[in-house]
Amino acid sequence: MGRWGIVTLAAAAAVVTACSPSVADDATEDETTASTTRTPRITDDSGRPPVTFDPCYDIPDDVMDAAGYDAAKKELADMPMGTYTFLGCAYEGTLSIPGVLARYDLNVLSGNVTLEEEYDKNGHVAVSTSINGRSALLEVDPGNVETCRYVLETDFGIAIFSRLYQKDHSGPVPQSEWCDGFEQTVSTIEPSIQN
């Protein structure tokens, strides 16, 4: 598993808290109207660009609800690493098909590593693609069972969409089904990414 894969697992395993208003949300009305760009909640000392897409705050709840995820239960995890930063948000899926599918869970991470760095780490499981014209990677790692990942290029680095298929039946889910319908979900969310 690549280093960013470990970052994804660490985000899922990190102590998370329910989303609460950020410091930027406490700004006065004058401050809000003067600037439409939120100051990043976390920065690092790497010299890399600040992460300007905050999944828990920048993806509208109605978009996530329409995509089949419960935005009311989203959770965030910040990961300042010193040499790079990841901001994450975890969503539980609402779709349930008894005997077939309990739900999909989704982690969205944005980080200030480049798409090239991601490819250098996980190129053995990645295929180049694009989402709404944005350069991306599709990653299906046989060692990361029932998970499908899209990694999208941004001005500050990357946004990672990692979906876990939560089955409610015994036996494995065929690898050919891990990504079913996920490209459309990511395409629907992608316009929320600034730059």
mmCIF file with all atom_site columns, C-alpha atoms in Angstrom:
data_model
loop_
_atom_site.group_PDB
_atom_site.id
_atom_site.type_symbol
_atom_site.label_atom_id
_atom_site.label_alt_id
_atom_site.label_comp_id
_atom_site.label_asym_id
_atom_site.label_entity_id
_atom_site.label_seq_id
_atom_site.pdbx_PDB_ins_code
_atom_site.Cartn_x
_atom_site.Cartn_y
_atom_site.Cartn_z
_atom_site.occupancy
_atom_site.B_iso_or_equiv
_atom_site.pdbx_formal_charge
_atom_site.auth_seq_id
_atom_site.auth_comp_id
_atom_site.auth_asym_id
_atom_site.auth_atom_id
_atom_site.pdbx_PDB_model_num
ATOM 1   C CA . MET A 1 1   ? 0.000   0.000   0.000   1.00 0.00 ? 1   MET A CA 1
ATOM 2   C CA . GLY A 1 2   ? 1.389   3.430   -0.942  1.00 0.00 ? 2   GLY A CA 1
ATOM 3   C CA . ARG A 1 3   ? 2.068   6.220   1.512   1.00 0.00 ? 3   ARG A CA 1
ATOM 4   C CA . TRP A 1 4   ? -1.071  8.136   0.474   1.00 0.00 ? 4   TRP A CA 1
ATOM 5   C CA . GLY A 1 5   ? -3.042  4.886   0.910   1.00 0.00 ? 5   GLY A CA 1
ATOM 6   C CA . ILE A 1 6   ? -1.773  4.867   4.462   1.00 0.00 ? 6   ILE A CA 1
ATOM 7   C CA . VAL A 1 7   ? -2.891  8.486   4.742   1.00 0.00 ? 7   VAL A CA 1
ATOM 8   C CA . THR A 1 8   ? -6.373  7.421   3.623   1.00 0.00 ? 8   THR A CA 1
ATOM 9   C CA . LEU A 1 9   ? -6.469  4.649   6.211   1.00 0.00 ? 9   LEU A CA 1
ATOM 10  C CA . ALA A 1 10  ? -5.146  7.024   8.853   1.00 0.00 ? 10  ALA A CA 1
ATOM 11  C CA . ALA A 1 11  ? -7.914  9.485   8.004   1.00 0.00 ? 11  ALA A CA 1
ATOM 12  C CA . ALA A 1 12  ? -10.512 6.782   8.464   1.00 0.00 ? 12  ALA A CA 1
ATOM 13  C CA . ALA A 1 13  ? -8.935  5.619   11.713  1.00 0.00 ? 13  ALA A CA 1
ATOM 14  C CA . ALA A 1 14  ? -8.208  9.089   13.090  1.00 0.00 ? 14  ALA A CA 1
ATOM 15  C CA . VAL A 1 15  ? -10.196 10.398  15.966  1.00 0.00 ? 15  VAL A CA 1
ATOM 16  C CA . VAL A 1 16  ? -12.935 12.287  14.211  1.00 0.00 ? 16  VAL A CA 1
ATOM 17  C CA . THR A 1 17  ? -15.460 14.737  15.434  1.00 0.00 ? 17  THR A CA 1
ATOM 18  C CA . ALA A 1 18  ? -18.766 15.812  14.023  1.00 0.00 ? 18  ALA A CA 1
ATOM 19  C CA . CYS A 1 19  ? -18.414 18.792  11.729  1.00 0.00 ? 19  CYS A CA 1
ATOM 20  C CA . SER A 1 20  ? -18.684 22.022  13.624  1.00 0.00 ? 20  SER A CA 1
ATOM 21  C CA . PRO A 1 21  ? -18.408 25.585  12.419  1.00 0.00 ? 21  PRO A CA 1
ATOM 22  C CA . SER A 1 22  ? -14.858 26.551  11.502  1.00 0.00 ? 22  SER A CA 1
ATOM 23  C CA . VAL A 1 23  ? -13.083 29.642  12.681  1.00 0.00 ? 23  VAL A CA 1
ATOM 24  C CA . ALA A 1 24  ? -13.821 31.102  9.252   1.00 0.00 ? 24  ALA A CA 1
ATOM 25  C CA . ASP A 1 25  ? -17.545 30.639  9.907   1.00 0.00 ? 25  ASP A CA 1
ATOM 26  C CA . ASP A 1 26  ? -17.202 33.019  12.876  1.00 0.00 ? 26  ASP A CA 1
ATOM 27  C CA . ALA A 1 27  ? -16.163 35.886  10.602  1.00 0.00 ? 27  ALA A CA 1
ATOM 28  C CA . THR A 1 28  ? -18.227 39.030  10.662  1.00 0.00 ? 28  THR A CA 1
ATOM 29  C CA . GLU A 1 29  ? -20.468 39.821  7.727   1.00 0.00 ? 29  GLU A CA 1
ATOM 30  C CA . ASP A 1 30  ? -18.029 42.530  6.528   1.00 0.00 ? 30  ASP A CA 1
ATOM 31  C CA . GLU A 1 31  ? -15.142 40.047  6.573   1.00 0.00 ? 31  GLU A CA 1
ATOM 32  C CA . THR A 1 32  ? -17.236 37.484  4.711   1.00 0.00 ? 32  THR A CA 1
ATOM 33  C CA . THR A 1 33  ? -18.268 39.876  1.957   1.00 0.00 ? 33  THR A CA 1
ATOM 34  C CA . ALA A 1 34  ? -14.697 41.157  1.568   1.00 0.00 ? 34  ALA A CA 1
ATOM 35  C CA . SER A 1 35  ? -13.351 37.675  0.802   1.00 0.00 ? 35  SER A CA 1
ATOM 36  C CA . THR A 1 36  ? -15.088 34.663  -0.709  1.00 0.00 ? 36  THR A CA 1
ATOM 37  C CA . THR A 1 37  ? -12.093 32.350  -0.138  1.00 0.00 ? 37  THR A CA 1
ATOM 38  C CA . ARG A 1 38  ? -11.928 30.609  3.223   1.00 0.00 ? 38  ARG A CA 1
ATOM 39  C CA . THR A 1 39  ? -8.597  30.663  5.034   1.00 0.00 ? 39  THR A CA 1
ATOM 40  C CA . PRO A 1 40  ? -7.412  27.033  5.243   1.00 0.00 ? 40  PRO A CA 1
ATOM 41  C CA . ARG A 1 41  ? -8.036  25.519  8.685   1.00 0.00 ? 41  ARG A CA 1
ATOM 42  C CA . ILE A 1 42  ? -4.685  23.742  8.597   1.00 0.00 ? 42  ILE A CA 1
ATOM 43  C CA . THR A 1 43  ? -1.405  24.725  6.999   1.00 0.00 ? 43  THR A CA 1
ATOM 44  C CA . ASP A 1 44  ? 1.971   23.028  7.112   1.00 0.00 ? 44  ASP A CA 1
ATOM 45  C CA . ASP A 1 45  ? 5.587   24.156  7.007   1.00 0.00 ? 45  ASP A CA 1
ATOM 46  C CA . SER A 1 46  ? 6.405   22.414  3.735   1.00 0.00 ? 46  SER A CA 1
ATOM 47  C CA . GLY A 1 47  ? 6.227   25.366  1.359   1.00 0.00 ? 47  GLY A CA 1
ATOM 48  C CA . ARG A 1 48  ? 3.533   23.468  -0.551  1.00 0.00 ? 48  ARG A CA 1
ATOM 49  C CA . PRO A 1 49  ? 0.347   25.329  -1.545  1.00 0.00 ? 49  PRO A CA 1
ATOM 50  C CA . PRO A 1 50  ? -2.327  25.648  1.144   1.00 0.00 ? 50  PRO A CA 1
ATOM 51  C CA . VAL A 1 51  ? -5.218  23.188  0.816   1.00 0.00 ? 51  VAL A CA 1
ATOM 52  C CA . THR A 1 52  ? -8.112  25.398  -0.259  1.00 0.00 ? 52  THR A CA 1
ATOM 53  C CA . PHE A 1 53  ? -10.785 22.712  -0.730  1.00 0.00 ? 53  PHE A CA 1
ATOM 54  C CA . ASP A 1 54  ? -12.255 21.578  2.587   1.00 0.00 ? 54  ASP A CA 1
ATOM 55  C CA . PRO A 1 55  ? -14.554 18.618  1.844   1.00 0.00 ? 55  PRO A CA 1
ATOM 56  C CA . CYS A 1 56  ? -16.765 18.927  4.937   1.00 0.00 ? 56  CYS A CA 1
ATOM 57  C CA . TYR A 1 57  ? -17.417 22.617  4.316   1.00 0.00 ? 57  TYR A CA 1
ATOM 58  C CA . ASP A 1 58  ? -17.139 23.032  0.548   1.00 0.00 ? 58  ASP A CA 1
ATOM 59  C CA . ILE A 1 59  ? -19.309 20.156  -0.684  1.00 0.00 ? 59  ILE A CA 1
ATOM 60  C CA . PRO A 1 60  ? -22.952 21.226  -0.298  1.00 0.00 ? 60  PRO A CA 1
ATOM 61  C CA . ASP A 1 61  ? -24.990 18.902  1.905   1.00 0.00 ? 61  ASP A CA 1
ATOM 62  C CA . ASP A 1 62  ? -27.765 18.685  -0.696  1.00 0.00 ? 62  ASP A CA 1
ATOM 63  C CA . VAL A 1 63  ? -25.253 17.421  -3.286  1.00 0.00 ? 63  VAL A CA 1
ATOM 64  C CA . MET A 1 64  ? -24.111 14.653  -0.937  1.00 0.00 ? 64  MET A CA 1
ATOM 65  C CA . ASP A 1 65  ? -27.671 13.749  0.078   1.00 0.00 ? 65  ASP A CA 1
ATOM 66  C CA . ALA A 1 66  ? -28.675 13.528  -3.594  1.00 0.00 ? 66  ALA A CA 1
ATOM 67  C CA . ALA A 1 67  ? -25.648 11.284  -4.235  1.00 0.00 ? 67  ALA A CA 1
ATOM 68  C CA . GLY A 1 68  ? -26.866 8.840   -1.570  1.00 0.00 ? 68  GLY A CA 1
ATOM 69  C CA . TYR A 1 69  ? -24.764 9.906   1.412   1.00 0.00 ? 69  TYR A CA 1
ATOM 70  C CA . ASP A 1 70  ? -26.011 11.178  4.754   1.00 0.00 ? 70  ASP A CA 1
ATOM 71  C CA . ALA A 1 71  ? -24.532 14.679  5.020   1.00 0.00 ? 71  ALA A CA 1
ATOM 72  C CA . ALA A 1 72  ? -26.042 15.102  8.497   1.00 0.00 ? 72  ALA A CA 1
ATOM 73  C CA . LYS A 1 73  ? -23.619 12.445  9.774   1.00 0.00 ? 73  LYS A CA 1
ATOM 74  C CA . LYS A 1 74  ? -20.451 13.631  8.031   1.00 0.00 ? 74  LYS A CA 1
ATOM 75  C CA . GLU A 1 75  ? -17.291 13.642  10.120  1.00 0.00 ? 75  GLU A CA 1
ATOM 76  C CA . LEU A 1 76  ? -14.029 15.473  9.605   1.00 0.00 ? 76  LEU A CA 1
ATOM 77  C CA . ALA A 1 77  ? -10.397 14.670  10.285  1.00 0.00 ? 77  ALA A CA 1
ATOM 78  C CA . ASP A 1 78  ? -7.498  17.061  9.808   1.00 0.00 ? 78  ASP A CA 1
ATOM 79  C CA . MET A 1 79  ? -4.076  15.643  9.071   1.00 0.00 ? 79  MET A CA 1
ATOM 80  C CA . PRO A 1 80  ? -1.235  18.150  9.244   1.00 0.00 ? 80  PRO A CA 1
ATOM 81  C CA . MET A 1 81  ? 1.868   16.120  8.457   1.00 0.00 ? 81  MET A CA 1
ATOM 82  C CA . GLY A 1 82  ? 4.549   18.814  8.477   1.00 0.00 ? 82  GLY A CA 1
ATOM 83  C CA . THR A 1 83  ? 5.608   18.001  4.917   1.00 0.00 ? 83  THR A CA 1
ATOM 84  C CA . TYR A 1 84  ? 2.061   17.924  3.527   1.00 0.00 ? 84  TYR A CA 1
ATOM 85  C CA . THR A 1 85  ? -1.533  18.357  4.719   1.00 0.00 ? 85  THR A CA 1
ATOM 86  C CA . PHE A 1 86  ? -4.742  16.425  4.162   1.00 0.00 ? 86  PHE A CA 1
ATOM 87  C CA . LEU A 1 87  ? -8.227  17.638  5.082   1.00 0.00 ? 87  LEU A CA 1
ATOM 88  C CA . GLY A 1 88  ? -10.774 14.842  5.156   1.00 0.00 ? 88  GLY A CA 1
ATOM 89  C CA . CYS A 1 89  ? -14.483 14.210  5.452   1.00 0.00 ? 89  CYS A CA 1
ATOM 90  C CA . ALA A 1 90  ? -16.203 10.854  5.919   1.00 0.00 ? 90  ALA A CA 1
ATOM 91  C CA . TYR A 1 91  ? -19.745 10.108  4.760   1.00 0.00 ? 91  TYR A CA 1
ATOM 92  C CA . GLU A 1 92  ? -21.997 7.109   5.333   1.00 0.00 ? 92  GLU A CA 1
ATOM 93  C CA . GLY A 1 93  ? -24.099 5.942   2.439   1.00 0.00 ? 93  GLY A CA 1
ATOM 94  C CA . THR A 1 94  ? -27.865 5.769   2.760   1.00 0.00 ? 94  THR A CA 1
ATOM 95  C CA . LEU A 1 95  ? -28.563 3.229   0.020   1.00 0.00 ? 95  LEU A CA 1
ATOM 96  C CA . SER A 1 96  ? -29.556 -0.240  1.254   1.00 0.00 ? 96  SER A CA 1
ATOM 97  C CA . ILE A 1 97  ? -30.562 -3.292  -0.749  1.00 0.00 ? 97  ILE A CA 1
ATOM 98  C CA . PRO A 1 98  ? -31.217 -6.190  1.650   1.00 0.00 ? 98  PRO A CA 1
ATOM 99  C CA . GLY A 1 99  ? -29.162 -9.258  0.826   1.00 0.00 ? 99  GLY A CA 1
ATOM 100 C CA . VAL A 1 100 ? -27.082 -7.313  -1.683  1.00 0.00 ? 100 VAL A CA 1
ATOM 101 C CA . LEU A 1 101 ? -25.757 -4.013  -0.376  1.00 0.00 ? 101 LEU A CA 1
ATOM 102 C CA . ALA A 1 102 ? -25.816 -2.414  3.035   1.00 0.00 ? 102 ALA A CA 1
ATOM 103 C CA . ARG A 1 103 ? -24.324 0.854   1.761   1.00 0.00 ? 103 ARG A CA 1
ATOM 104 C CA . TYR A 1 104 ? -21.312 2.593   0.324   1.00 0.00 ? 104 TYR A CA 1
ATOM 105 C CA . ASP A 1 105 ? -19.140 4.692   2.639   1.00 0.00 ? 105 ASP A CA 1
ATOM 106 C CA . LEU A 1 106 ? -17.143 7.580   1.200   1.00 0.00 ? 106 LEU A CA 1
ATOM 107 C CA . ASN A 1 107 ? -14.029 9.405   2.366   1.00 0.00 ? 107 ASN A CA 1
ATOM 108 C CA . VAL A 1 108 ? -13.098 12.631  0.598   1.00 0.00 ? 108 VAL A CA 1
ATOM 109 C CA . LEU A 1 109 ? -9.574  13.927  1.198   1.00 0.00 ? 109 LEU A CA 1
ATOM 110 C CA . SER A 1 110 ? -7.878  16.992  -0.203  1.00 0.00 ? 110 SER A CA 1
ATOM 111 C CA . GLY A 1 111 ? -4.132  17.311  0.075   1.00 0.00 ? 111 GLY A CA 1
ATOM 112 C CA . ASN A 1 112 ? -1.189  19.323  -1.163  1.00 0.00 ? 112 ASN A CA 1
ATOM 113 C CA . VAL A 1 113 ? 0.696   16.508  -2.847  1.00 0.00 ? 113 VAL A CA 1
ATOM 114 C CA . THR A 1 114 ? 0.724   16.425  -6.636  1.00 0.00 ? 114 THR A CA 1
ATOM 115 C CA . LEU A 1 115 ? -1.027  14.018  -8.962  1.00 0.00 ? 115 LEU A CA 1
ATOM 116 C CA . GLU A 1 116 ? 2.435   12.984  -10.186 1.00 0.00 ? 116 GLU A CA 1
ATOM 117 C CA . GLU A 1 117 ? 3.491   12.112  -6.627  1.00 0.00 ? 117 GLU A CA 1
ATOM 118 C CA . GLU A 1 118 ? 0.318   10.066  -6.221  1.00 0.00 ? 118 GLU A CA 1
ATOM 119 C CA . TYR A 1 119 ? 1.026   8.243   -9.489  1.00 0.00 ? 119 TYR A CA 1
ATOM 120 C CA . ASP A 1 120 ? 4.621   7.577   -8.436  1.00 0.00 ? 120 ASP A CA 1
ATOM 121 C CA . LYS A 1 121 ? 3.301   5.876   -5.291  1.00 0.00 ? 121 LYS A CA 1
ATOM 122 C CA . ASN A 1 122 ? 0.274   4.025   -6.660  1.00 0.00 ? 122 ASN A CA 1
ATOM 123 C CA . GLY A 1 123 ? 0.854   3.834   -10.405 1.00 0.00 ? 123 GLY A CA 1
ATOM 124 C CA . HIS A 1 124 ? 0.836   0.024   -10.206 1.00 0.00 ? 124 HIS A CA 1
ATOM 125 C CA . VAL A 1 125 ? -2.921  0.166   -9.425  1.00 0.00 ? 125 VAL A CA 1
ATOM 126 C CA . ALA A 1 126 ? -3.773  3.442   -11.241 1.00 0.00 ? 126 ALA A CA 1
ATOM 127 C CA . VAL A 1 127 ? -5.196  4.250   -14.642 1.00 0.00 ? 127 VAL A CA 1
ATOM 128 C CA . SER A 1 128 ? -5.139  7.807   -16.022 1.00 0.00 ? 128 SER A CA 1
ATOM 129 C CA . THR A 1 129 ? -8.578  9.252   -16.689 1.00 0.00 ? 129 THR A CA 1
ATOM 130 C CA . SER A 1 130 ? -10.455 12.542  -16.354 1.00 0.00 ? 130 SER A CA 1
ATOM 131 C CA . ILE A 1 131 ? -13.528 13.745  -14.485 1.00 0.00 ? 131 ILE A CA 1
ATOM 132 C CA . ASN A 1 132 ? -15.401 16.648  -16.081 1.00 0.00 ? 132 ASN A CA 1
ATOM 133 C CA . GLY A 1 133 ? -12.196 17.498  -17.991 1.00 0.00 ? 133 GLY A CA 1
ATOM 134 C CA . ARG A 1 134 ? -10.041 17.440  -14.836 1.00 0.00 ? 134 ARG A CA 1
ATOM 135 C CA . SER A 1 135 ? -6.995  15.112  -14.909 1.00 0.00 ? 135 SER A CA 1
ATOM 136 C CA . ALA A 1 136 ? -7.511  12.157  -12.593 1.00 0.00 ? 136 ALA A CA 1
ATOM 137 C CA . LEU A 1 137 ? -6.463  8.656   -11.660 1.00 0.00 ? 137 LEU A CA 1
ATOM 138 C CA . LEU A 1 138 ? -8.723  5.663   -11.102 1.00 0.00 ? 138 LEU A CA 1
ATOM 139 C CA . GLU A 1 139 ? -7.172  3.364   -8.498  1.00 0.00 ? 139 GLU A CA 1
ATOM 140 C CA . VAL A 1 140 ? -8.360  -0.164  -7.839  1.00 0.00 ? 140 VAL A CA 1
ATOM 141 C CA . ASP A 1 141 ? -5.985  -1.969  -5.510  1.00 0.00 ? 141 ASP A CA 1
ATOM 142 C CA . PRO A 1 142 ? -6.691  -5.711  -5.101  1.00 0.00 ? 142 PRO A CA 1
ATOM 143 C CA . GLY A 1 143 ? -5.064  -5.437  -1.662  1.00 0.00 ? 143 GLY A CA 1
ATOM 144 C CA . ASN A 1 144 ? -7.590  -2.799  -0.566  1.00 0.00 ? 144 ASN A CA 1
ATOM 145 C CA . VAL A 1 145 ? -10.652 -5.017  -0.898  1.00 0.00 ? 145 VAL A CA 1
ATOM 146 C CA . GLU A 1 146 ? -13.972 -3.575  -2.083  1.00 0.00 ? 146 GLU A CA 1
ATOM 147 C CA . THR A 1 147 ? -12.562 -0.049  -2.387  1.00 0.00 ? 147 THR A CA 1
ATOM 148 C CA . CYS A 1 148 ? -12.536 2.237   -5.415  1.00 0.00 ? 148 CYS A CA 1
ATOM 149 C CA . ARG A 1 149 ? -10.614 5.526   -5.540  1.00 0.00 ? 149 ARG A CA 1
ATOM 150 C CA . TYR A 1 150 ? -10.625 8.499   -7.855  1.00 0.00 ? 150 TYR A CA 1
ATOM 151 C CA . VAL A 1 151 ? -7.797  10.991  -7.398  1.00 0.00 ? 151 VAL A CA 1
ATOM 152 C CA . LEU A 1 152 ? -8.426  14.369  -9.052  1.00 0.00 ? 152 LEU A CA 1
ATOM 153 C CA . GLU A 1 153 ? -5.818  17.011  -9.808  1.00 0.00 ? 153 GLU A CA 1
ATOM 154 C CA . THR A 1 154 ? -6.331  20.467  -8.280  1.00 0.00 ? 154 THR A CA 1
ATOM 155 C CA . ASP A 1 155 ? -4.348  23.725  -8.231  1.00 0.00 ? 155 ASP A CA 1
ATOM 156 C CA . PHE A 1 156 ? -3.199  22.971  -4.678  1.00 0.00 ? 156 PHE A CA 1
ATOM 157 C CA . GLY A 1 157 ? -2.588  19.224  -5.188  1.00 0.00 ? 157 GLY A CA 1
ATOM 158 C CA . ILE A 1 158 ? -5.204  16.456  -5.245  1.00 0.00 ? 158 ILE A CA 1
ATOM 159 C CA . ALA A 1 159 ? -8.684  15.507  -4.066  1.00 0.00 ? 159 ALA A CA 1
ATOM 160 C CA . ILE A 1 160 ? -9.197  11.820  -3.288  1.00 0.00 ? 160 ILE A CA 1
ATOM 161 C CA . PHE A 1 161 ? -12.606 10.141  -3.388  1.00 0.00 ? 161 PHE A CA 1
ATOM 162 C CA . SER A 1 162 ? -12.382 6.714   -1.768  1.00 0.00 ? 162 SER A CA 1
ATOM 163 C CA . ARG A 1 163 ? -15.520 4.559   -1.667  1.00 0.00 ? 163 ARG A CA 1
ATOM 164 C CA . LEU A 1 164 ? -15.885 1.388   0.368   1.00 0.00 ? 164 LEU A CA 1
ATOM 165 C CA . TYR A 1 165 ? -18.521 -1.127  -0.662  1.00 0.00 ? 165 TYR A CA 1
ATOM 166 C CA . GLN A 1 166 ? -20.248 -2.228  2.577   1.00 0.00 ? 166 GLN A CA 1
ATOM 167 C CA . LYS A 1 167 ? -21.932 -5.487  1.555   1.00 0.00 ? 167 LYS A CA 1
ATOM 168 C CA . ASP A 1 168 ? -24.523 -7.232  3.677   1.00 0.00 ? 168 ASP A CA 1
ATOM 169 C CA . HIS A 1 169 ? -23.992 -10.726 2.289   1.00 0.00 ? 169 HIS A CA 1
ATOM 170 C CA . SER A 1 170 ? -21.316 -13.346 2.736   1.00 0.00 ? 170 SER A CA 1
ATOM 171 C CA . GLY A 1 171 ? -18.612 -13.861 0.183   1.00 0.00 ? 171 GLY A CA 1
ATOM 172 C CA . PRO A 1 172 ? -16.549 -11.343 -1.754  1.00 0.00 ? 172 PRO A CA 1
ATOM 173 C CA . VAL A 1 173 ? -17.805 -8.615  -4.045  1.00 0.00 ? 173 VAL A CA 1
ATOM 174 C CA . PRO A 1 174 ? -16.293 -9.160  -7.513  1.00 0.00 ? 174 PRO A CA 1
ATOM 175 C CA . GLN A 1 175 ? -13.572 -6.594  -8.217  1.00 0.00 ? 175 GLN A CA 1
ATOM 176 C CA . SER A 1 176 ? -15.401 -5.676  -11.430 1.00 0.00 ? 176 SER A CA 1
ATOM 177 C CA . GLU A 1 177 ? -18.213 -4.226  -9.254  1.00 0.00 ? 177 GLU A CA 1
ATOM 178 C CA . TRP A 1 178 ? -16.118 -2.145  -6.826  1.00 0.00 ? 178 TRP A CA 1
ATOM 179 C CA . CYS A 1 179 ? -16.397 1.006   -8.953  1.00 0.00 ? 179 CYS A CA 1
ATOM 180 C CA . ASP A 1 180 ? -19.942 0.557   -10.308 1.00 0.00 ? 180 ASP A CA 1
ATOM 181 C CA . GLY A 1 181 ? -21.606 3.970   -10.623 1.00 0.00 ? 181 GLY A CA 1
ATOM 182 C CA . PHE A 1 182 ? -18.820 5.742   -8.737  1.00 0.00 ? 182 PHE A CA 1
ATOM 183 C CA . GLU A 1 183 ? -17.563 7.824   -11.672 1.00 0.00 ? 183 GLU A CA 1
ATOM 184 C CA . GLN A 1 184 ? -20.979 9.489   -11.893 1.00 0.00 ? 184 GLN A CA 1
ATOM 185 C CA . THR A 1 185 ? -20.922 10.256  -8.144  1.00 0.00 ? 185 THR A CA 1
ATOM 186 C CA . VAL A 1 186 ? -17.478 11.847  -8.385  1.00 0.00 ? 186 VAL A CA 1
ATOM 187 C CA . SER A 1 187 ? -18.554 13.795  -11.495 1.00 0.00 ? 187 SER A CA 1
ATOM 188 C CA . THR A 1 188 ? -21.495 15.200  -9.528  1.00 0.00 ? 188 THR A CA 1
ATOM 189 C CA . ILE A 1 189 ? -19.293 16.300  -6.610  1.00 0.00 ? 189 ILE A CA 1
ATOM 190 C CA . GLU A 1 190 ? -16.319 17.581  -8.654  1.00 0.00 ? 190 GLU A CA 1
ATOM 191 C CA . PRO A 1 191 ? -17.775 21.055  -9.403  1.00 0.00 ? 191 PRO A CA 1
ATOM 192 C CA . SER A 1 192 ? -17.575 21.785  -5.648  1.00 0.00 ? 192 SER A CA 1
ATOM 193 C CA . ILE A 1 193 ? -13.764 21.729  -5.796  1.00 0.00 ? 193 ILE A CA 1
ATOM 194 C CA . GLN A 1 194 ? -12.333 25.227  -5.989  1.00 0.00 ? 194 GLN A CA 1
ATOM 195 C CA . ASN A 1 195 ? -9.477  25.370  -8.473  1.00 0.00 ? 195 ASN A CA 1
#
